[in-house]
GROMACS .gro file of C-alpha atoms in nm:
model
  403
    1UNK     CA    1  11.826  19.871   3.039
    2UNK     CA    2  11.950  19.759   2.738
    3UNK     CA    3  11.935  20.103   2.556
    4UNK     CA    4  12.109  20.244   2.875
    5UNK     CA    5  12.444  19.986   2.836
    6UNK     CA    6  12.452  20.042   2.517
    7UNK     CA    7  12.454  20.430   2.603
    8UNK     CA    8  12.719  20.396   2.856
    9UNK     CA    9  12.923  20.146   2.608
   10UNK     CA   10  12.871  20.464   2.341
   11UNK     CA   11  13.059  20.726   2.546
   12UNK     CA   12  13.312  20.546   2.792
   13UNK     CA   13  13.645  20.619   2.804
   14UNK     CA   14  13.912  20.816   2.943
   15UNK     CA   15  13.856  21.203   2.730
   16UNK     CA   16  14.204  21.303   2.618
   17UNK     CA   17  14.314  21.425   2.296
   18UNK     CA   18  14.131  21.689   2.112
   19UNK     CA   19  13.753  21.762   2.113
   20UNK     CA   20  13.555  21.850   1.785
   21UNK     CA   21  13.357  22.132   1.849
   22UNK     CA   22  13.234  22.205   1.491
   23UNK     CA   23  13.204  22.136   1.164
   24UNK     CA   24  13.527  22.014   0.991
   25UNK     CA   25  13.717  21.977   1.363
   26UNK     CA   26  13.900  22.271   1.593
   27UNK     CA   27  14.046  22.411   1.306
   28UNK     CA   28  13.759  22.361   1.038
   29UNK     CA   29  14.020  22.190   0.840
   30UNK     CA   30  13.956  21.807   0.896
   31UNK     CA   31  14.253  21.780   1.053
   32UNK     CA   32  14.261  21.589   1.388
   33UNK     CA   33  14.596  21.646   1.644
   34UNK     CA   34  14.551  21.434   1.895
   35UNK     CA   35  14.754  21.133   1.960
   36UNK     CA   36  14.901  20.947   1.698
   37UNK     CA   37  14.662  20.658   1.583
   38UNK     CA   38  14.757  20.285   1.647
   39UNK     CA   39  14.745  19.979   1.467
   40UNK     CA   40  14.398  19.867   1.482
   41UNK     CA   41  14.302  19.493   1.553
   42UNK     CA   42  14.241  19.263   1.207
   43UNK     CA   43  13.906  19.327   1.185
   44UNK     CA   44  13.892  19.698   1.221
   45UNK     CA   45  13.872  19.939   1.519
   46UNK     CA   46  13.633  19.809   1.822
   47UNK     CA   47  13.300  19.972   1.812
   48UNK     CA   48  13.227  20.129   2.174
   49UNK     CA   49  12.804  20.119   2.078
   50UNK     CA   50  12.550  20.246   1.940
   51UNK     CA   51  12.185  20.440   1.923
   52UNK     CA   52  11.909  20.515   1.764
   53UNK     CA   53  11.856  20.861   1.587
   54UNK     CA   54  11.642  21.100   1.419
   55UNK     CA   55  11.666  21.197   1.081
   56UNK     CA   56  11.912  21.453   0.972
   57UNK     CA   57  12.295  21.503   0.770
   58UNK     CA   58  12.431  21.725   1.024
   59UNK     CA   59  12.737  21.512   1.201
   60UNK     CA   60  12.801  21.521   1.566
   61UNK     CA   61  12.999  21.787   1.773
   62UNK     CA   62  13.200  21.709   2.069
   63UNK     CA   63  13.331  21.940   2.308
   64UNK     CA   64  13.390  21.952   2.679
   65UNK     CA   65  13.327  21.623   2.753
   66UNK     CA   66  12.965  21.628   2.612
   67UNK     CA   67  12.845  21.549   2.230
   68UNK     CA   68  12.572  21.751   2.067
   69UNK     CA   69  12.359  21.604   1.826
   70UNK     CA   70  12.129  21.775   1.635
   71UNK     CA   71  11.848  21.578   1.449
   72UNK     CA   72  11.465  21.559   1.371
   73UNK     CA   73  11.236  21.310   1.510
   74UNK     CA   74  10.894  21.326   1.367
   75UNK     CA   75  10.781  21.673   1.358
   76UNK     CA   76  11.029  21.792   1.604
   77UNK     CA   77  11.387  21.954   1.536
   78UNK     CA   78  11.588  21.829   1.829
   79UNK     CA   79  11.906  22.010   1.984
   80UNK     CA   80  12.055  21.714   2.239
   81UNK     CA   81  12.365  21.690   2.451
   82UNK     CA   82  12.507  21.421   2.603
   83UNK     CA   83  12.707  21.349   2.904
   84UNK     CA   84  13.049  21.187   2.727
   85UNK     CA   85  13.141  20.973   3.039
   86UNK     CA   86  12.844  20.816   3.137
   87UNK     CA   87  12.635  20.876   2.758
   88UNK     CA   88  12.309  21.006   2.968
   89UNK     CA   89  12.089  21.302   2.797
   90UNK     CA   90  12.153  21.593   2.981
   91UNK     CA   91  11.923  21.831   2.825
   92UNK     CA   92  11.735  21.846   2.536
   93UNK     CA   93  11.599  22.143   2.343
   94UNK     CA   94  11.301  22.031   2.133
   95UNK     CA   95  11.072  22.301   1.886
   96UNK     CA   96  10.861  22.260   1.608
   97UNK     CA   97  11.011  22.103   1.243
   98UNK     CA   98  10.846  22.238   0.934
   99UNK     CA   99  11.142  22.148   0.672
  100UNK     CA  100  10.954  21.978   0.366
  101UNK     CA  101  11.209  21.871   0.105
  102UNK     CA  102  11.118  21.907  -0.205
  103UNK     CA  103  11.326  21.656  -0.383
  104UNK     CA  104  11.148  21.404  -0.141
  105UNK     CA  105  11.528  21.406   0.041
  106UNK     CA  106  11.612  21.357   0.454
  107UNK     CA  107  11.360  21.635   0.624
  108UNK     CA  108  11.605  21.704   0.921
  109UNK     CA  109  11.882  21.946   0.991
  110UNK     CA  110  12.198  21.951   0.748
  111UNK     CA  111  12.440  22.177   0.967
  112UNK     CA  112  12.658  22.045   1.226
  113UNK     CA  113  12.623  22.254   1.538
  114UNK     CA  114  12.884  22.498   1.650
  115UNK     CA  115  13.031  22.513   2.051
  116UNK     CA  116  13.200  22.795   2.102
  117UNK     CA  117  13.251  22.950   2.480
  118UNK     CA  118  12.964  22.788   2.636
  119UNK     CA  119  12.689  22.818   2.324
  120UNK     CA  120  12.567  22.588   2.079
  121UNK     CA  121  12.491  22.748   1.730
  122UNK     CA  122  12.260  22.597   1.503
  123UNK     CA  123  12.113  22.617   1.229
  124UNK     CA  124  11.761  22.429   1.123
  125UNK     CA  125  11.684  22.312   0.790
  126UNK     CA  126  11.425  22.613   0.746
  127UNK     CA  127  11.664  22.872   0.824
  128UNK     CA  128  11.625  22.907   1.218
  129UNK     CA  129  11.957  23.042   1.400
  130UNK     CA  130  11.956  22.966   1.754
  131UNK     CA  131  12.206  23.034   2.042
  132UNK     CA  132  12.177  22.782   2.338
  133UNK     CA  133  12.330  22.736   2.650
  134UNK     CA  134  12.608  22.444   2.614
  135UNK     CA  135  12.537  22.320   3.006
  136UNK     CA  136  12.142  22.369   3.036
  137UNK     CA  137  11.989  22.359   2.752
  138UNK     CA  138  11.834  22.697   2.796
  139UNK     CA  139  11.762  22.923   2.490
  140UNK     CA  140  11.977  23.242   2.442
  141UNK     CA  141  11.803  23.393   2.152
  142UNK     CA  142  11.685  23.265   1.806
  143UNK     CA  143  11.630  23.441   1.466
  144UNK     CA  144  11.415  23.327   1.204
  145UNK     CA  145  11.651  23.424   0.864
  146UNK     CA  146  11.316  23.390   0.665
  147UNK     CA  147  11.169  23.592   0.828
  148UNK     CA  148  11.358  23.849   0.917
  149UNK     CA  149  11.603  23.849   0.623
  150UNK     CA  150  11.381  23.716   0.349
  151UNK     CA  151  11.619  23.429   0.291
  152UNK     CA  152  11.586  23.165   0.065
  153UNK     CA  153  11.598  22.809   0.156
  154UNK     CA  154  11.739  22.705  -0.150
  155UNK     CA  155  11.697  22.333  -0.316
  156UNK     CA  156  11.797  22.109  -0.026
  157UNK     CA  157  11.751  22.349   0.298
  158UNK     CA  158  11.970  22.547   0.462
  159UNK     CA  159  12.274  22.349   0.552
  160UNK     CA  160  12.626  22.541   0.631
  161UNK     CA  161  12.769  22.536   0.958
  162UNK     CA  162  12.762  22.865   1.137
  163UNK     CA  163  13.094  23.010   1.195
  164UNK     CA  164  13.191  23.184   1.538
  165UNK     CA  165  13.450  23.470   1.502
  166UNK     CA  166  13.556  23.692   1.804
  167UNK     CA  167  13.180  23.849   1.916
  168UNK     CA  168  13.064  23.756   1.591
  169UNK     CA  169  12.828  23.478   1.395
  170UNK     CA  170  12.936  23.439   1.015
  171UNK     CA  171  12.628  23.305   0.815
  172UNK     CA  172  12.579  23.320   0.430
  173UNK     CA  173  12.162  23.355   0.461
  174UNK     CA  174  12.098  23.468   0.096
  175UNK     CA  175  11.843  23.746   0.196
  176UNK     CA  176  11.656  24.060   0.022
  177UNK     CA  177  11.840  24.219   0.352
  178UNK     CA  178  12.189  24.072   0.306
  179UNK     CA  179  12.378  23.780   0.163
  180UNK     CA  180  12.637  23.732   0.386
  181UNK     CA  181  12.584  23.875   0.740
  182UNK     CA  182  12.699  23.866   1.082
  183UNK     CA  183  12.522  23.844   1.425
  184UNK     CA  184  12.603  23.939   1.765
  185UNK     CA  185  12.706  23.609   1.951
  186UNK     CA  186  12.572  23.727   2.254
  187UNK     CA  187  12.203  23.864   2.142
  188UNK     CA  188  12.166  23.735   1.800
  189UNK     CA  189  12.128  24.162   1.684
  190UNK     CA  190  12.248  24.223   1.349
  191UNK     CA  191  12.615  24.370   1.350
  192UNK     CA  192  12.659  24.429   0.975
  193UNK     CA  193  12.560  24.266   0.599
  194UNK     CA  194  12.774  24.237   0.298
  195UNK     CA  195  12.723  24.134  -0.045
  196UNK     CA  196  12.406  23.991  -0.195
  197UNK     CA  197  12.564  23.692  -0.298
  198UNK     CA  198  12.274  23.387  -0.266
  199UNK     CA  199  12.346  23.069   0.053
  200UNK     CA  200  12.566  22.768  -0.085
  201UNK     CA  201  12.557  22.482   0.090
  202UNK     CA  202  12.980  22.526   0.179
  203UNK     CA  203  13.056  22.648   0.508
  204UNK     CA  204  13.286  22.986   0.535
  205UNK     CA  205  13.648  22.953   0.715
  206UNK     CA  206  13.884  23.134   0.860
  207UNK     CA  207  14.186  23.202   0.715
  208UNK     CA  208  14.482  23.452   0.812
  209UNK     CA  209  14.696  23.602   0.559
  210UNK     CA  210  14.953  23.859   0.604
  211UNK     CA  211  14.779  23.794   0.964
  212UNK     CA  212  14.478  23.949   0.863
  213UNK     CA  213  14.221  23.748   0.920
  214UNK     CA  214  14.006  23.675   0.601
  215UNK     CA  215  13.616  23.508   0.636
  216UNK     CA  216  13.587  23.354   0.297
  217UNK     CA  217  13.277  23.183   0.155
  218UNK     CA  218  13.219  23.007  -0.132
  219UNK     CA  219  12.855  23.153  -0.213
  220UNK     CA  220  12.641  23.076  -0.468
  221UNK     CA  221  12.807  23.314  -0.703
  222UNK     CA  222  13.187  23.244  -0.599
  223UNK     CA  223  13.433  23.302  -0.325
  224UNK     CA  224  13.451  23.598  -0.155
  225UNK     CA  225  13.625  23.711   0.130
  226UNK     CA  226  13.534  23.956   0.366
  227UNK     CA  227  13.664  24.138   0.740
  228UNK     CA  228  13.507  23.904   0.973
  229UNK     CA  229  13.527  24.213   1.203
  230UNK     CA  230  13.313  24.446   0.971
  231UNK     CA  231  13.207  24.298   0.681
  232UNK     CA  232  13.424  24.479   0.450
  233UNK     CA  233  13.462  24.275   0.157
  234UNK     CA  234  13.863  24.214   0.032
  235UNK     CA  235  13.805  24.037  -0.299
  236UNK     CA  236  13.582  23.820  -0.476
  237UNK     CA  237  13.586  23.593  -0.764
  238UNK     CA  238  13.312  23.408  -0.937
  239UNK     CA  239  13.305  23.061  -0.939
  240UNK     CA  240  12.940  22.913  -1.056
  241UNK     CA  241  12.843  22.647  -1.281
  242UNK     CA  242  12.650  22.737  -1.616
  243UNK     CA  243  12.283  22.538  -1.514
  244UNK     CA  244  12.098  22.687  -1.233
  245UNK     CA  245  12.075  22.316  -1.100
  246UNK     CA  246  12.370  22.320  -0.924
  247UNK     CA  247  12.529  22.392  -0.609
  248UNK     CA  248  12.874  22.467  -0.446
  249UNK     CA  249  12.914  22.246  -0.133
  250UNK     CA  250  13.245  22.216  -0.085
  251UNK     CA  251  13.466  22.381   0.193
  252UNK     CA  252  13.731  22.627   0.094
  253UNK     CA  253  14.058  22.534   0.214
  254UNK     CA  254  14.327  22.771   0.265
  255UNK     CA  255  14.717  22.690   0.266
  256UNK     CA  256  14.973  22.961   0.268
  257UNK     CA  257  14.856  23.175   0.041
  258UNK     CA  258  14.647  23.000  -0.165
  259UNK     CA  259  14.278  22.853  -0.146
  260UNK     CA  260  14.130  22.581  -0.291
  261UNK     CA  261  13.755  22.596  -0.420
  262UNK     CA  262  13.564  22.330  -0.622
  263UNK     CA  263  13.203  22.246  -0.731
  264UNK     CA  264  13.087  21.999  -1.023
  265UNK     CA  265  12.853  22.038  -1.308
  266UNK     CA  266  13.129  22.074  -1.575
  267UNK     CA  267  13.288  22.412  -1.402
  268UNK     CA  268  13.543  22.211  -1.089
  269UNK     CA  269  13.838  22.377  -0.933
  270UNK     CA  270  14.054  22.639  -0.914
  271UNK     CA  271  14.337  22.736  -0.684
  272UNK     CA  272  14.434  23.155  -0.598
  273UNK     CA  273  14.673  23.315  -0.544
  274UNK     CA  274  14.611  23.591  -0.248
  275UNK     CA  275  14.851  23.914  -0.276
  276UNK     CA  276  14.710  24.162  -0.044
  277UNK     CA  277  14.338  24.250  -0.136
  278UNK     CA  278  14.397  24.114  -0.474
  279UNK     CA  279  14.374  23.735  -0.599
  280UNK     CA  280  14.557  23.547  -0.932
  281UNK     CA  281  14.433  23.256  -1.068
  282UNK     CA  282  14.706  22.949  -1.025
  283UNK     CA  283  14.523  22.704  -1.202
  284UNK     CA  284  14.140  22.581  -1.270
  285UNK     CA  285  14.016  22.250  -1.383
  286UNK     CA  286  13.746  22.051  -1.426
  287UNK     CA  287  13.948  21.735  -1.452
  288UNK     CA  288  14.179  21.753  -1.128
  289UNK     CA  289  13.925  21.781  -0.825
  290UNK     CA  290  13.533  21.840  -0.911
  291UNK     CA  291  13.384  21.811  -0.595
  292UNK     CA  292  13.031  21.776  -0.565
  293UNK     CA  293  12.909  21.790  -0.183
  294UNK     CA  294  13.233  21.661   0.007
  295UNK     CA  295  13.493  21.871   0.133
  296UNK     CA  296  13.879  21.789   0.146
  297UNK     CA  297  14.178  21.803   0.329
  298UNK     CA  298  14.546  21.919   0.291
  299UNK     CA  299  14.863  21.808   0.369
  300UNK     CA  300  15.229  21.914   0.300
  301UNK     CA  301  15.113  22.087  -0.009
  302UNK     CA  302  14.888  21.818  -0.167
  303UNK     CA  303  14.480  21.793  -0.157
  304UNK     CA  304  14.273  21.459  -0.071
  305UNK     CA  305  13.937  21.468  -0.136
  306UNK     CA  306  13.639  21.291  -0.391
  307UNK     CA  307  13.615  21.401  -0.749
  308UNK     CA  308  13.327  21.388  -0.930
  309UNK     CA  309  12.955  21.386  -0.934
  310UNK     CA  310  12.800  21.167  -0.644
  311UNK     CA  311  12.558  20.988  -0.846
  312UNK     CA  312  12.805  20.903  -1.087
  313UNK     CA  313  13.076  20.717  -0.846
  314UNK     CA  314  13.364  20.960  -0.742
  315UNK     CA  315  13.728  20.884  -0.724
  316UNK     CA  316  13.904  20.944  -0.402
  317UNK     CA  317  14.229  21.135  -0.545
  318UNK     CA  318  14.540  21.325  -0.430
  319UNK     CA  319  14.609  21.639  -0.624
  320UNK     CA  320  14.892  21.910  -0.594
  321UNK     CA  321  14.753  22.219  -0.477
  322UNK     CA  322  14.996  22.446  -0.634
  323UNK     CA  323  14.954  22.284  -0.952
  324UNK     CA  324  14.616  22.029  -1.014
  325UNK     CA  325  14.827  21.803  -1.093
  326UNK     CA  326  14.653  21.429  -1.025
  327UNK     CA  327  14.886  21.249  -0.804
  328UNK     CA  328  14.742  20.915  -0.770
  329UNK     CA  329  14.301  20.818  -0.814
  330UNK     CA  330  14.150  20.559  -0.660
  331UNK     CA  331  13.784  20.446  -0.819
  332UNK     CA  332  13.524  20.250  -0.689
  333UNK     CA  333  13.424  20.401  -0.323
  334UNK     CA  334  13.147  20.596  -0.453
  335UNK     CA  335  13.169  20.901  -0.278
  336UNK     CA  336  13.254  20.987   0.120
  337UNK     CA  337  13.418  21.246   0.353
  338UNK     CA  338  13.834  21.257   0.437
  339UNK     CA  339  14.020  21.374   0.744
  340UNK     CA  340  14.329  21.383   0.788
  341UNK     CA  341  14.469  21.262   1.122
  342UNK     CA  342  14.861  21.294   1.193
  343UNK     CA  343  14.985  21.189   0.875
  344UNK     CA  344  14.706  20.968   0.793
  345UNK     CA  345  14.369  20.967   0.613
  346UNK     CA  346  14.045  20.837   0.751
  347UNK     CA  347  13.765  20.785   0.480
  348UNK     CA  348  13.434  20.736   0.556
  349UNK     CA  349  13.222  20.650   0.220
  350UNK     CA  350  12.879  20.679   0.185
  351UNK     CA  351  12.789  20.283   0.209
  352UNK     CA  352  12.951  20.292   0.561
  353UNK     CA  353  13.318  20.166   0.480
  354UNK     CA  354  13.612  20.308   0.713
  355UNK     CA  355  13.933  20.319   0.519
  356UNK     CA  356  14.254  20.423   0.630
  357UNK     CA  357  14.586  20.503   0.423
  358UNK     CA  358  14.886  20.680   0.454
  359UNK     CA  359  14.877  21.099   0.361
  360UNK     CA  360  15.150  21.074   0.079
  361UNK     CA  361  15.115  21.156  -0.269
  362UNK     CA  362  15.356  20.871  -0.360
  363UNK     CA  363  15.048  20.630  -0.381
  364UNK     CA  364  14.671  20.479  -0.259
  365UNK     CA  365  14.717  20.198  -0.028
  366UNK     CA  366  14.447  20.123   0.233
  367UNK     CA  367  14.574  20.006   0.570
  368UNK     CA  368  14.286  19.907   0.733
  369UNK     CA  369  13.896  19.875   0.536
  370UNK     CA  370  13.631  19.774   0.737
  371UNK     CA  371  13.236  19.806   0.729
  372UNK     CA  372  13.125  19.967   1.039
  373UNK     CA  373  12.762  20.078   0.944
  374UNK     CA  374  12.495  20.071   0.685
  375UNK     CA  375  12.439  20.286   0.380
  376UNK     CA  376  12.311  20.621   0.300
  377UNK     CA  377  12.630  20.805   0.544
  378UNK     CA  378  12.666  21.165   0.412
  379UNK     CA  379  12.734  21.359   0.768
  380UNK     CA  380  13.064  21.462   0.835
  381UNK     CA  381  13.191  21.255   1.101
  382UNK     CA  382  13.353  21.357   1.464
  383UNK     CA  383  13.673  21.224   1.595
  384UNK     CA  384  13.744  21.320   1.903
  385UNK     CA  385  13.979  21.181   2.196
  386UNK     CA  386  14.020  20.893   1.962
  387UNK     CA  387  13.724  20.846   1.890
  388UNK     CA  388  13.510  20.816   1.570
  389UNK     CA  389  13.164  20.889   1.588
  390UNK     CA  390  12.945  20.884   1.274
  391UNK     CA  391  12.582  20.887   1.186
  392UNK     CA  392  12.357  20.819   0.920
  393UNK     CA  393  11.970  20.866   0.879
  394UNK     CA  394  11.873  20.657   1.183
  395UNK     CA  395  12.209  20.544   1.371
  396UNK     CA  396  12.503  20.742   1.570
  397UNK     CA  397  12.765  20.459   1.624
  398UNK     CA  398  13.113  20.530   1.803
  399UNK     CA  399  13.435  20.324   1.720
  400UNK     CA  400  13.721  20.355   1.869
  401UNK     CA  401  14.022  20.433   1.632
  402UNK     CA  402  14.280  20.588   1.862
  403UNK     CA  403  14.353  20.627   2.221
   0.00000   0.00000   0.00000
């Protein structure tokens, strides 16, 4: 009974807004454009409830009124949705879990699930693609990439988000068959491969230039960008740190024509410039914005995001895109994920503080810093209809930030 209140107290609420149907939000930018956020109470924004989870980093989706939540409990991999109103499991698709880490790290899924049209898209730990039924639960089709492409998990897993493009899934599989590749939304069947480039653990974007739509990923190797339509690769550049013990996590972000990409391990950032099927080199720097797993936002020409190495303690900075200048750094927060709602930030660190500030270059000053859940939180949060839902390696808690 208790469980079930506490269920009902998770997902209440009148659904407005904007859902968050994938990875990074709508736009798979971190950028949130529902209603503007209000003052929250002294003690931090109410939290609607709570529930116990399976293991896992991959953050919640939200879309259509339901949330999908994709963990592993025991030695099953579970897809699960939930009905947003009254927080009861509508359907749960359960298979076998085989993921062994081994660093000794979380065993469960990494990549947030995709809804797109009336699918889920996931993607295990262990390299299984699956297409499922957003309503029922049933199972469209499923392809094994390790089998069937010879991929390679890779240190920690597979663990980008799949990517949904007109009739097309975007993955970055690193096979003997085909680095990047794309499937047929509707059967799974393999519509074309492109480049040999090994999996990073970024996830690719859209991004329109010219309006010609570009896929990039940031592979293993670099970014490259490629017709989402056909595969046909536009440009690359290599971006990859000097020790093979590295990876490149972080997100591309895109902004007029220019895109952001950043790793750690001594190599950082750089920003491009995109003329037609040809790219210049703005700036690059280790010093400006190293990210190491966290993506970041922009806003009105300026990046937010962590820099440095995670184990280290990062710095939550503001950079100019254009130029790498460091606007303003904040220290001590460790290391976290940023969206940017409106005109405002929303931090999330790893020890489970909430922060909020204004967007503006001008200076770091947090509104509103609360502790909302316990320590290790590396899954990208949801917000959706003004609400903030957030997980760790055992708890999905919802608090309500917005209206």
């Amino acid at each position: 009974m208790k469980q079930a209140v506490l269920l009902s107290l998770l997902f209440s609420g009148i659904l407005c807004a904007e859902d968050w149907p994938q990875f990074l939000g709508p736009r798979r930018d971190g950028t949130y454009h529902g209603k503007a956020l209000p003052k929250w109470p002294a003690d931090g924004p109410k939290q609607l409830g709570k529930r116990n989870i399976g293991a896992g980093f991959a953050g919640p989706s939200v879309a259509n009124g339901k949330l999908y939540l994709f963990h592993r409990q025991n030695e099953k991999e579970i897809l699960e949705c939930m009905d947003a109103a009254s927080g009861a499991v509508i359907w749960k698709s359960i298979a076998e879990a085989t993921y062994v880490d081994q660093f000794g790290f979380d065993n469960g899924p990494r990549a947030v699930p995709t809804v797109h049209e009336g699918s889920v898209y996931t993607l295990g730990a262990n390299g299984i693609v699956k297409s499922t039924d957003a309503l029922t639960g049933r199972l469209n089709w499923t392809i094994d990439c390790r089998k069937t492409f010879g991929a390679d998990k890779g240190f920690f897993g597979f663990a980008f988000a799949p990517l949904v493009h007109g009739k097309n899934l975007l993955l970055n599989i690193s096979g003997k068959k085909g680095g990047v590749i794309a499937l047929d939304t509707a059967t799974g069947k393999l519509r074309w491969t492109t480049t040999q480039d090994e999996a990073s653990y970024a996830s690719p974007i859209i991004a329109n230039f010219n309006n010609i739509p570009h896929a990039l990923f940031f592979t293993r190797a670099g970014l490259a960008s490629v017709n989402p339509a056909d595969g046909a690769v536009n440009f690359t550049h290599p971006w990859q740190p000097a020790i093979r013990a590295s990876v490149n996590a972080c997100t591309p972000v895109a902004a007029g024509n220019l895109i952001f990409i950043s790793t750690s391990y001594g190599k950082g950032a750089t920003v491009l410039a995109v003329n037609g099927k040809k790219i210049e080199a703005v700036w690059s720097s280790d010093t400006s914005l190293s990210c190491h797993y966290s993506s970041v936002v922009h806003h009105d020409g300026f990046l937010y995001g962590f820099h440095g190495r995670q184990e280290r303690g990062c710095e939550l900075r503001c950079v100019e895109m254009k130029t790498g200048k460091v606007q303003w750094s904040f220290p001590g927060l460790r290391a976290g994920s940023v969206m940017l709602a409106g005109k405002e930030l929303l931090i999330f660190t790893e020890r489970g503080e909430l922060l909020r500030c204004a967007a503006t270059p001008k200076f770091f000053r947090a509104t509103a810093r609360v502790q909302i859940m316990g320590a290790t939180v590396r899954a990208y949060p949801a917000l959706a209809n003004g609400k903030l839902y957030v997980r760790n390696g055992g708890k999905l808690i919802c608090v309500k930030v917005g209206e």
